[in-house]
Tab-separated table of C-alpha atoms and ligand atoms in Angstrom:
chain	number	residue	atom	x	y	z
A	272	MET	CA	10.692	-29.058	-10.261
A	273	ASP	CA	9.547	-30.522	-6.966
A	274	ILE	CA	6.883	-28.051	-6.030
A	275	ASN	CA	6.774	-29.338	-2.445
A	276	LYS	CA	10.407	-28.415	-1.709
A	277	GLU	CA	10.511	-24.896	-3.065
A	278	LYS	CA	9.529	-22.056	-0.727
A	279	ILE	CA	6.644	-20.057	-2.126
A	280	PHE	CA	6.441	-16.577	-0.626
A	281	VAL	CA	3.432	-14.305	-0.388
A	282	THR	CA	5.073	-12.019	-2.915
A	283	ARG	CA	8.263	-11.685	-4.926
A	284	PRO	CA	9.493	-8.406	-6.361
A	285	SER	CA	9.542	-7.904	-10.119
A	286	LEU	CA	13.018	-6.783	-11.127
A	287	PRO	CA	14.081	-4.677	-14.120
A	288	ASP	CA	16.259	-6.125	-16.869
A	289	LEU	CA	19.815	-6.238	-15.498
A	290	ASP	CA	21.527	-5.025	-18.704
A	291	GLU	CA	19.180	-2.080	-19.000
A	292	PHE	CA	19.739	-1.241	-15.333
A	293	TYR	CA	23.482	-1.443	-15.846
A	294	GLU	CA	23.215	1.073	-18.713
A	295	LYS	CA	21.407	3.459	-16.393
A	296	LEU	CA	23.947	2.889	-13.632
A	297	LYS	CA	26.740	3.817	-16.052
A	298	GLN	CA	25.006	7.111	-16.773
A	299	ILE	CA	24.659	7.803	-13.046
A	300	TRP	CA	28.354	6.974	-12.492
A	301	GLU	CA	29.409	9.249	-15.341
A	302	SER	CA	27.285	12.157	-14.128
A	303	LYS	CA	28.407	11.717	-10.503
A	304	TRP	CA	24.973	13.061	-9.555
A	305	ILE	CA	23.570	10.346	-7.305
A	306	THR	CA	20.759	11.999	-5.308
A	307	ASN	CA	19.009	15.384	-4.689
A	308	ASN	CA	16.844	15.911	-7.779
A	309	GLY	CA	19.047	14.255	-10.351
A	310	GLN	CA	18.210	13.585	-13.996
A	311	PHE	CA	16.459	10.262	-13.412
A	312	HIS	CA	14.482	11.674	-10.503
A	313	GLU	CA	13.036	14.304	-12.826
A	314	ILE	CA	12.292	11.860	-15.640
A	315	PHE	CA	10.714	9.319	-13.278
A	316	GLU	CA	8.512	11.929	-11.606
A	317	ASN	CA	7.233	13.141	-14.984
A	318	GLU	CA	6.667	9.645	-16.334
A	319	LEU	CA	4.795	8.589	-13.205
A	320	THR	CA	2.598	11.695	-13.294
A	321	GLU	CA	1.588	10.833	-16.822
A	322	TYR	CA	1.247	7.100	-16.287
A	323	LEU	CA	-0.884	7.453	-13.166
A	324	GLY	CA	-3.080	10.182	-14.662
A	325	VAL	CA	-2.553	12.634	-11.802
A	326	LYS	CA	-1.502	16.290	-11.580
A	327	TYR	CA	1.613	16.142	-9.366
A	328	VAL	CA	3.864	13.434	-7.937
A	329	SER	CA	6.635	13.938	-5.372
A	330	LEU	CA	9.001	11.020	-5.026
A	331	PHE	CA	10.083	9.757	-1.597
A	332	ALA	CA	12.684	7.430	-0.110
A	333	ASN	CA	9.858	5.225	1.227
A	334	GLY	CA	6.130	5.237	1.883
A	335	THR	CA	6.357	5.797	5.635
A	336	LEU	CA	8.316	9.050	5.259
A	337	ALA	CA	5.804	10.075	2.587
A	338	LEU	CA	2.904	9.481	5.017
A	339	MET	CA	4.648	11.445	7.773
A	340	THR	CA	5.365	14.285	5.353
A	341	ALA	CA	1.793	14.291	3.982
A	342	LEU	CA	0.491	14.971	7.503
A	343	GLN	CA	3.055	17.785	7.930
A	344	THR	CA	2.158	19.242	4.539
A	345	LEU	CA	-1.428	19.920	5.589
A	346	ARG	CA	-0.461	20.754	9.185
A	347	ILE	CA	-2.697	18.010	10.518
A	348	THR	CA	-2.945	18.065	14.333
A	349	GLY	CA	-5.187	16.812	17.154
A	350	GLU	CA	-7.119	13.687	16.231
A	351	VAL	CA	-7.283	11.774	12.969
A	352	ILE	CA	-9.872	9.106	12.188
A	353	THR	CA	-8.184	6.079	10.686
A	354	THR	CA	-8.415	2.319	10.292
A	355	PRO	CA	-6.862	-0.314	12.543
A	356	TYR	CA	-6.904	-2.783	9.617
A	357	SER	CA	-3.659	-1.790	7.908
A	358	PHE	CA	0.110	-2.118	8.059
A	359	VAL	CA	1.491	-0.492	11.223
A	360	ALA	CA	3.057	2.387	9.240
A	361	THR	CA	-0.368	4.031	8.782
A	362	THR	CA	-0.835	4.611	12.524
A	363	HIS	CA	2.861	5.082	13.254
A	364	ALA	CA	2.903	8.080	10.873
A	365	LEU	CA	0.277	9.740	13.081
A	366	TYR	CA	2.195	8.874	16.234
A	367	TRP	CA	5.414	10.419	14.866
A	368	ASN	CA	3.452	13.613	14.240
A	369	ARG	CA	2.039	13.556	17.801
A	370	ILE	CA	-1.453	13.093	16.389
A	371	LYS	CA	-3.964	10.910	18.248
A	372	PRO	CA	-5.246	8.049	16.085
A	373	VAL	CA	-8.976	7.411	16.424
A	374	PHE	CA	-9.790	3.935	15.159
A	375	CYS	CA	-12.884	3.388	13.054
A	376	ASP	CA	-14.359	-0.018	12.192
A	377	VAL	CA	-14.174	-1.432	8.683
A	378	GLU	CA	-16.369	-3.200	6.137
A	379	PRO	CA	-16.007	-6.951	5.520
A	380	ASP	CA	-13.607	-6.149	2.634
A	381	GLY	CA	-11.230	-4.415	5.067
A	382	ASN	CA	-11.886	-0.805	4.010
A	383	ILE	CA	-12.957	1.852	6.525
A	384	ASN	CA	-16.732	1.949	7.090
A	385	PRO	CA	-17.872	5.515	6.273
A	386	ARG	CA	-21.094	5.048	8.270
A	387	LYS	CA	-18.979	4.745	11.434
A	388	ILE	CA	-16.867	7.861	10.881
A	389	GLU	CA	-19.293	10.631	11.846
A	390	SER	CA	-19.800	9.507	15.452
A	391	LEU	CA	-16.018	9.595	16.011
A	392	ILE	CA	-15.622	13.273	15.054
A	393	THR	CA	-14.780	15.609	17.949
A	394	GLN	CA	-13.590	19.216	18.210
A	395	GLU	CA	-10.043	17.923	17.904
A	396	THR	CA	-10.601	16.029	14.643
A	397	THR	CA	-8.757	17.526	11.686
A	398	ALA	CA	-8.560	14.732	9.109
A	399	ILE	CA	-9.473	11.238	7.964
A	400	LEU	CA	-6.720	8.785	7.016
A	401	PRO	CA	-8.262	5.797	5.197
A	402	VAL	CA	-6.378	3.036	3.394
A	403	HIS	CA	-7.280	1.513	0.016
A	404	VAL	CA	-6.843	-1.959	1.499
A	405	TYR	CA	-5.423	-4.554	-0.943
A	406	GLY	CA	-5.726	-1.846	-3.622
A	407	ASN	CA	-9.546	-1.962	-3.414
A	408	PRO	CA	-10.769	1.653	-3.321
A	409	ALA	CA	-12.215	2.867	-0.035
A	410	ASN	CA	-15.676	4.451	-0.309
A	411	VAL	CA	-14.208	7.740	-1.555
A	412	ASP	CA	-17.522	9.504	-2.292
A	413	GLU	CA	-19.011	8.925	1.162
A	414	ILE	CA	-15.715	9.810	2.856
A	415	GLN	CA	-15.501	13.081	0.903
A	416	LYS	CA	-19.096	14.003	1.816
A	417	ILE	CA	-18.297	13.651	5.516
A	418	ALA	CA	-15.035	15.568	5.119
A	419	ASP	CA	-16.824	18.415	3.311
A	420	THR	CA	-19.609	18.591	5.893
A	421	TYR	CA	-17.216	18.752	8.837
A	422	GLY	CA	-14.351	20.658	7.208
A	423	LEU	CA	-11.881	17.799	7.475
A	424	ARG	CA	-8.906	16.907	5.290
A	425	VAL	CA	-8.583	13.490	3.686
A	426	ILE	CA	-5.229	11.788	3.194
A	427	TYR	CA	-5.341	8.345	1.582
A	428	ASP	CA	-2.808	5.692	2.411
A	429	ALA	CA	-2.676	4.352	-1.145
A	430	ALA	CA	0.349	2.117	-0.499
A	431	HIS	CA	-1.444	-0.787	-2.228
A	432	ALA	CA	-3.219	1.205	-4.925
A	433	PHE	CA	-0.631	1.880	-7.629
A	434	GLY	CA	-2.391	1.966	-11.017
A	435	VAL	CA	-5.897	1.532	-9.567
A	436	SER	CA	-8.709	3.611	-11.050
A	437	LYS	CA	-12.423	4.061	-10.513
A	438	ASN	CA	-14.642	4.961	-13.464
A	439	GLU	CA	-11.456	5.546	-15.444
A	440	ASN	CA	-10.191	8.151	-12.992
A	441	SER	CA	-7.105	7.342	-10.912
A	442	ILE	CA	-8.051	6.577	-7.328
A	443	LEU	CA	-5.137	8.868	-6.405
A	444	ASN	CA	-7.154	11.872	-7.560
A	445	TYR	CA	-9.508	11.579	-4.563
A	446	GLY	CA	-8.957	13.298	-1.225
A	447	ASP	CA	-6.401	16.036	-0.539
A	448	LEU	CA	-3.333	13.820	-0.803
A	449	SER	CA	-2.571	10.181	-1.576
A	450	VAL	CA	0.518	8.314	-0.474
A	451	LEU	CA	2.090	5.451	-2.437
A	452	SER	CA	4.659	2.876	-1.353
A	453	PHE	CA	7.167	1.420	-3.808
A	454	HIS	CA	8.577	-1.118	-1.330
A	455	ALA	CA	9.903	-4.428	-2.716
A	456	THR	CA	6.681	-6.167	-1.609
A	457	LYS	CA	4.430	-3.783	-3.551
A	458	PRO	CA	3.012	-4.281	-7.065
A	459	PHE	CA	5.306	-1.513	-8.303
A	460	ASN	CA	8.660	-1.284	-6.544
A	461	THR	CA	11.813	0.822	-6.496
A	462	ILE	CA	13.346	-1.475	-3.808
A	463	GLU	CA	12.388	1.098	-1.163
A	464	GLY	CA	10.437	4.127	-2.276
A	465	GLY	CA	7.197	6.022	-2.233
A	466	ALA	CA	5.409	9.154	-3.371
A	467	ILE	CA	2.814	11.760	-2.486
A	468	VAL	CA	0.246	12.628	-5.114
A	469	CYS	CA	-1.327	16.098	-4.905
A	470	HIS	CA	-3.523	18.247	-7.109
A	471	ASP	CA	-1.938	21.725	-7.216
A	472	LYS	CA	1.453	23.282	-7.798
A	473	LYS	CA	1.724	25.107	-4.454
A	474	THR	CA	1.146	21.916	-2.495
A	475	LYS	CA	3.693	20.080	-4.650
A	476	GLU	CA	6.205	22.851	-3.880
A	477	ARG	CA	5.551	22.580	-0.147
A	478	ILE	CA	5.949	18.800	-0.214
A	479	ASP	CA	9.235	19.162	-2.100
A	480	PHE	CA	10.524	21.660	0.484
A	481	LEU	CA	9.471	19.407	3.351
A	482	LYS	CA	11.200	16.309	1.982
A	483	ASN	CA	14.451	18.269	1.575
A	484	PHE	CA	14.950	19.732	5.104
A	485	GLY	CA	12.646	22.651	4.253
A	486	PHE	CA	15.116	24.241	1.816
A	487	ALA	CA	13.474	26.643	-0.656
A	488	ASP	CA	16.904	27.681	-1.926
A	489	GLU	CA	20.514	27.595	-0.724
A	490	VAL	CA	19.915	30.018	2.129
A	491	THR	CA	16.163	29.856	2.745
A	492	VAL	CA	14.616	27.251	5.017
A	493	VAL	CA	10.832	27.583	5.026
A	494	ALA	CA	9.878	24.625	7.224
A	495	PRO	CA	11.362	22.137	9.680
A	496	GLY	CA	11.628	19.552	6.935
A	497	ILE	CA	13.022	16.063	6.916
A	498	ASN	CA	15.313	14.162	4.577
A	499	ALA	CA	13.001	11.873	2.598
A	500	LYS	CA	14.447	12.174	-0.903
A	501	MET	CA	14.528	9.365	-3.438
A	502	ASN	CA	18.004	8.736	-4.848
A	503	GLU	CA	19.060	8.316	-8.492
A	504	LEU	CA	19.440	4.529	-8.318
A	505	GLN	CA	15.869	4.105	-7.117
A	506	ALA	CA	14.588	6.524	-9.766
A	507	ALA	CA	16.470	4.802	-12.626
A	508	TYR	CA	15.189	1.418	-11.435
A	509	GLY	CA	11.649	2.871	-11.282
A	510	ILE	CA	11.802	4.144	-14.878
A	511	LEU	CA	12.598	0.609	-16.051
A	512	GLN	CA	9.888	-0.928	-13.871
A	513	LEU	CA	7.222	1.304	-15.326
A	514	LYS	CA	7.748	-0.144	-18.815
A	515	ASP	CA	6.665	-3.598	-17.662
A	516	PHE	CA	3.924	-2.726	-15.172
A	517	ASP	CA	0.898	-3.297	-17.454
A	518	ASN	CA	2.244	-6.709	-18.390
A	519	GLN	CA	2.685	-7.599	-14.724
A	520	VAL	CA	-0.904	-6.587	-13.939
A	521	LYS	CA	-2.151	-8.899	-16.698
A	522	LYS	CA	-0.223	-11.815	-15.205
A	523	ARG	CA	-1.569	-11.089	-11.715
A	524	LYS	CA	-5.101	-10.805	-13.109
A	525	ASN	CA	-4.792	-14.328	-14.591
A	526	ILE	CA	-3.606	-15.684	-11.247
A	527	THR	CA	-6.495	-13.944	-9.459
A	528	GLU	CA	-9.012	-15.476	-11.861
A	529	LEU	CA	-7.504	-18.922	-11.408
A	530	TYR	CA	-7.631	-18.630	-7.592
A	531	ARG	CA	-11.233	-17.404	-7.764
A	532	ASN	CA	-12.323	-20.278	-9.999
A	533	LEU	CA	-10.581	-22.923	-7.945
A	534	LEU	CA	-11.767	-21.591	-4.589
A	535	THR	CA	-15.450	-21.005	-5.427
A	536	ASN	CA	-16.894	-24.157	-3.922
A	537	ILE	CA	-14.849	-24.407	-0.747
A	538	LYS	CA	-17.151	-23.973	2.214
A	539	GLY	CA	-15.921	-21.501	4.810
A	540	VAL	CA	-13.472	-19.718	2.498
A	541	ARG	CA	-14.579	-16.188	1.644
A	542	VAL	CA	-12.999	-14.480	-1.336
A	543	LEU	CA	-13.333	-10.787	-2.304
A	544	SER	CA	-14.957	-10.101	-5.621
A	545	GLU	CA	-14.041	-7.652	-8.362
A	546	MET	CA	-15.421	-4.119	-7.654
A	547	LYS	CA	-17.726	-2.543	-10.252
A	548	GLY	CA	-16.125	0.188	-12.382
A	549	VAL	CA	-12.705	-0.394	-10.807
A	550	THR	CA	-9.490	-1.185	-12.687
A	551	HIS	CA	-7.588	-3.334	-10.199
A	552	ASN	CA	-3.856	-4.018	-9.888
A	553	TYR	CA	-4.383	-7.543	-8.450
A	554	ALA	CA	-1.545	-7.060	-5.979
A	555	HIS	CA	-3.101	-9.152	-3.192
A	556	PHE	CA	-5.236	-12.234	-2.889
A	557	PRO	CA	-6.680	-12.383	0.638
A	558	ILE	CA	-9.006	-15.181	1.742
A	559	PHE	CA	-11.080	-15.161	4.927
A	560	ILE	CA	-11.426	-18.429	6.854
A	561	GLU	CA	-14.885	-18.458	8.395
A	562	LYS	CA	-16.423	-20.592	11.137
A	563	ASP	CA	-17.737	-23.336	8.853
A	564	TYR	CA	-14.266	-24.166	7.482
A	565	PRO	CA	-12.977	-27.409	9.074
A	566	LEU	CA	-9.723	-25.824	10.329
A	567	SER	CA	-9.068	-22.610	12.224
A	568	ARG	CA	-7.317	-19.845	10.258
A	569	ASP	CA	-4.081	-20.452	12.153
A	570	LYS	CA	-4.200	-24.239	11.647
A	571	LEU	CA	-4.551	-23.665	7.894
A	572	TYR	CA	-1.742	-21.071	8.006
A	573	GLU	CA	0.508	-23.652	9.736
A	574	LYS	CA	-0.477	-26.356	7.263
A	575	LEU	CA	0.497	-24.081	4.377
A	576	ARG	CA	3.870	-23.352	6.014
A	577	GLU	CA	4.537	-27.043	6.583
A	578	ASN	CA	4.177	-27.344	2.821
A	579	ASN	CA	6.527	-24.412	2.170
A	580	ILE	CA	3.753	-21.952	1.350
A	581	TYR	CA	4.735	-18.753	3.143
A	582	ALA	CA	1.363	-17.027	3.028
A	583	ARG	CA	0.931	-14.085	5.420
A	584	ARG	CA	-1.799	-12.734	7.676
A	585	TYR	CA	-2.124	-9.214	6.276
A	586	PHE	CA	-3.433	-7.634	8.518
A	587	TYR	CA	-2.972	-9.418	11.814
A	588	PRO	CA	-2.506	-8.470	14.595
A	589	LEU	CA	-4.845	-5.543	14.324
A	590	ILE	CA	-3.028	-2.237	14.956
A	591	SER	CA	-5.525	-1.279	17.688
A	592	ASN	CA	-4.609	-4.441	19.618
A	593	LEU	CA	-0.873	-3.668	19.725
A	594	PRO	CA	0.255	-2.676	23.248
A	595	ILE	CA	1.354	0.768	21.982
A	596	TYR	CA	-2.180	1.656	20.848
A	597	SER	CA	-4.523	-0.633	22.814
A	598	SER	CA	-5.051	1.835	25.683
A	599	LEU	CA	-6.750	4.344	23.356
A	600	SER	CA	-10.504	4.419	23.964
A	601	SER	CA	-11.226	3.915	20.250
A	602	ALA	CA	-9.136	0.720	20.339
A	603	LYS	CA	-11.697	-1.188	22.438
A	604	LYS	CA	-12.604	-4.456	20.726
A	605	ASN	CA	-16.346	-3.857	20.926
A	606	ASN	CA	-15.929	-0.618	18.931
A	607	LEU	CA	-14.206	-2.544	16.149
A	608	PRO	CA	-16.095	-5.829	15.723
A	609	ILE	CA	-15.579	-6.317	11.976
A	610	ALA	CA	-11.909	-5.333	12.028
A	611	ASN	CA	-11.279	-7.747	14.917
A	612	SER	CA	-13.103	-10.557	13.222
A	613	ILE	CA	-11.479	-10.284	9.763
A	614	ALA	CA	-8.008	-9.904	11.312
A	615	GLU	CA	-8.628	-13.351	12.859
A	616	GLU	CA	-9.805	-14.782	9.519
A	617	VAL	CA	-7.443	-13.423	6.902
A	618	ILE	CA	-4.692	-15.215	5.003
A	619	SER	CA	-2.989	-13.449	2.075
A	620	LEU	CA	-2.173	-16.105	-0.493
A	621	PRO	CA	0.933	-15.876	-2.677
A	622	ILE	CA	0.521	-13.722	-5.753
A	623	TYR	CA	3.179	-12.268	-8.046
A	624	PRO	CA	3.616	-12.202	-11.826
A	625	ASP	CA	5.867	-15.260	-12.076
A	626	LEU	CA	3.772	-17.509	-9.839
A	627	SER	CA	2.997	-20.532	-12.018
A	628	GLU	CA	-0.404	-22.105	-12.536
A	629	ASP	CA	0.942	-25.365	-11.035
A	630	LYS	CA	1.840	-23.591	-7.832
A	631	VAL	CA	-1.571	-21.930	-7.583
A	632	ARG	CA	-3.231	-25.336	-8.072
A	633	PHE	CA	-0.943	-26.841	-5.428
A	634	ILE	CA	-1.814	-24.086	-2.917
A	635	VAL	CA	-5.531	-24.516	-3.534
A	636	SER	CA	-5.221	-28.301	-3.239
A	637	LEU	CA	-3.849	-27.811	0.282
A	638	ILE	CA	-6.728	-25.501	1.183
B	715	T4K	N1	0.863	1.663	4.388
B	715	T4K	C1	0.525	0.408	4.041
B	715	T4K	C2	-0.920	0.067	3.903
B	715	T4K	C3	1.519	-0.541	3.774
B	715	T4K	O1	1.182	-1.798	3.422
B	715	T4K	C4	2.875	-0.166	3.896
B	715	T4K	C5	3.929	-1.130	3.690
B	715	T4K	C6	3.165	1.169	4.265
B	715	T4K	C7	2.118	2.048	4.496
B	715	T4K	C8	4.566	1.658	4.413
B	715	T4K	O2	5.256	1.780	3.201
B	715	T4K	P1	6.874	1.591	3.164
B	715	T4K	O3	7.468	2.539	4.180
B	715	T4K	O4	7.182	0.154	3.462
B	715	T4K	O5	7.224	1.992	1.751
B	715	T4K	C9	6.137	-5.657	4.312
B	715	T4K	C10	6.823	-4.414	3.843
B	715	T4K	O6	8.052	-4.167	4.500
B	715	T4K	C11	5.957	-3.205	3.895
B	715	T4K	O7	6.510	-2.295	2.970
B	715	T4K	C12	4.550	-3.497	3.469
B	715	T4K	N2	3.665	-2.357	3.650
B	715	T4K	C13	3.996	-4.644	4.248
B	715	T4K	C14	2.583	-4.996	3.850
B	715	T4K	O8	4.792	-5.774	4.017
B	715	T4K	P2	6.821	-7.431	6.062
B	715	T4K	O9	7.519	-7.256	7.344
B	715	T4K	O10	5.628	-8.304	6.024
B	715	T4K	O11	7.839	-7.838	4.864
B	715	T4K	P3	8.762	-9.098	4.727
B	715	T4K	O12	10.179	-8.675	4.748
B	715	T4K	O13	8.344	-10.150	5.693
B	715	T4K	O14	8.437	-9.579	3.233
B	715	T4K	C15	7.254	-10.272	2.889
B	715	T4K	C16	7.587	-11.298	1.828
B	715	T4K	O15	8.000	-10.669	0.635
B	715	T4K	C17	8.738	-12.235	2.187
B	715	T4K	O16	8.251	-13.360	2.848
B	715	T4K	C18	9.324	-12.608	0.849
B	715	T4K	C19	9.019	-11.427	-0.025
B	715	T4K	N3	10.187	-10.567	-0.254
B	715	T4K	C20	10.436	-9.505	0.576
B	715	T4K	C21	11.507	-8.675	0.347
B	715	T4K	C22	11.795	-7.522	1.255
B	715	T4K	C23	11.024	-10.849	-1.321
B	715	T4K	O17	10.800	-11.833	-2.046
B	715	T4K	N4	12.088	-10.017	-1.561
B	715	T4K	C24	12.358	-8.941	-0.779
B	715	T4K	O18	13.333	-8.214	-1.058
B	715	T4K	O19	6.416	-5.955	5.644
C-alpha cells in the first residue's frame, strides 16, 4: 500500500456484516412493516436502553430532529444558554424553536464553562443546552447546581457521547434529557439516526407522541408533533452495530494511546488528556496548534491535505461568528475568548477503528 496516495478521512463509518444485514432485510421484506414502530424498532430501543444503562430511549430519524423535539418536549421558550463551540445543529435546534441562543464561553477542552453561566441568566432564561464535546463529559455537577438554584432545565447535546460514563454511571443519566446522534460520522451509527434519553415513563410517552405528529392513538392528536421516526432499516442496522461497539471502542482507544505517545514531545501541539473516572468512547482526537508551533493551524491543515490527510477543524468556524448568529449580543468575541481561540487552534485528526498504526505514524510524522 502506498500510504501517501490513499485518502485518509477524519472518520469512516463502521458497517455491520453484510450477510447478517441481508438476513434482517429479508425479515423486513417479509413482514412488509418498514417504519412506524416496527419489530426491529422495538428490539433496538430495548437493547439500547439496556446497553446504555438508562431508563428510557426514544429513537429518532436523526440527531437534529431529536434536539428540536427535546426542546418541544419540555416546552422550552425564551432564552437558552448554550455553547458556540459545537456543530451548527445545536444552535439551529434553538432557532427552529424560536428560542434565543445565549452563548457562553468554554473551557480549554471545549466544554461549556459553568463559572460563566450564572451571569448570562435573565428573566427569559428557561434552560441550559451544553454539549459533551468530543464525548468528554461537560461539568455536569456544577451545571446541575446552577439549574437547581435558578429553576432551569438542562438538555445535553450528547451527540458525541454514546457509551460514555462517569463514575460508572452513563453520562446520559444527567440533566433532564440527553440527545444522541447516530450519524455515519459518529462512533455508533445507523447511517442517519438519533435518540432522546429520558428518565421517566410520562416523558418518554410525550416524546413518542411528538415524534409521530402528536398522535396518541388513531383519532387523538395531543400535540403539534413532527415526523421524526426511525425506520426499520436503520433499526435493524443499529441492532447489528451494537454487537461490535465494545470492540470498536477498544480499537479507538489503542489509536488514541498511540497518538498521545507519539505527540507528547511536539512543542506547540496541545492534546487533551483522559478524564478521571470517565469511560471514554475515543470517538475524536483533537489537537490544538498553539503559538509556539512553527506553522499556523491552517498551514498545518493544508500540509496534511496535500498529503491526503483529510483532517477537519471541528469546531471552526465558531457558531457565534456565523452571520446568522453574530449579531446576538452574546456572540461578541470578547465575551467568548476561549471559544474563539480554540476554534482557531483545533484540528481533529483521523480516528476510526480500522485506521492502521502505519497511518497514525505517517500522520504524526507530518505534524
Ligand atoms: N450535535 C452535535 C454536537 C453534532 O456533532 C451533530 C452532528 C449534531 C448535533 C447533529 O446530529 P445529526 O442530525 O447529524 O444526527 C458531520 C455530520 O454530518 C454531522 O452529523 C456531525 N455532527 C458533524 C460533526 O460532522 P460534516 O459536514 O463535517 O460531514 P462530512 O460529510 O464532511 O463527513 C466527514 C467525513 O466523514 C468525510 O470527510 C468522510 C467521512 N464519511 C462521511 C460520510 C457521511 C464517510 O467516510 N462516510 C460517510 O458516509 O458533518
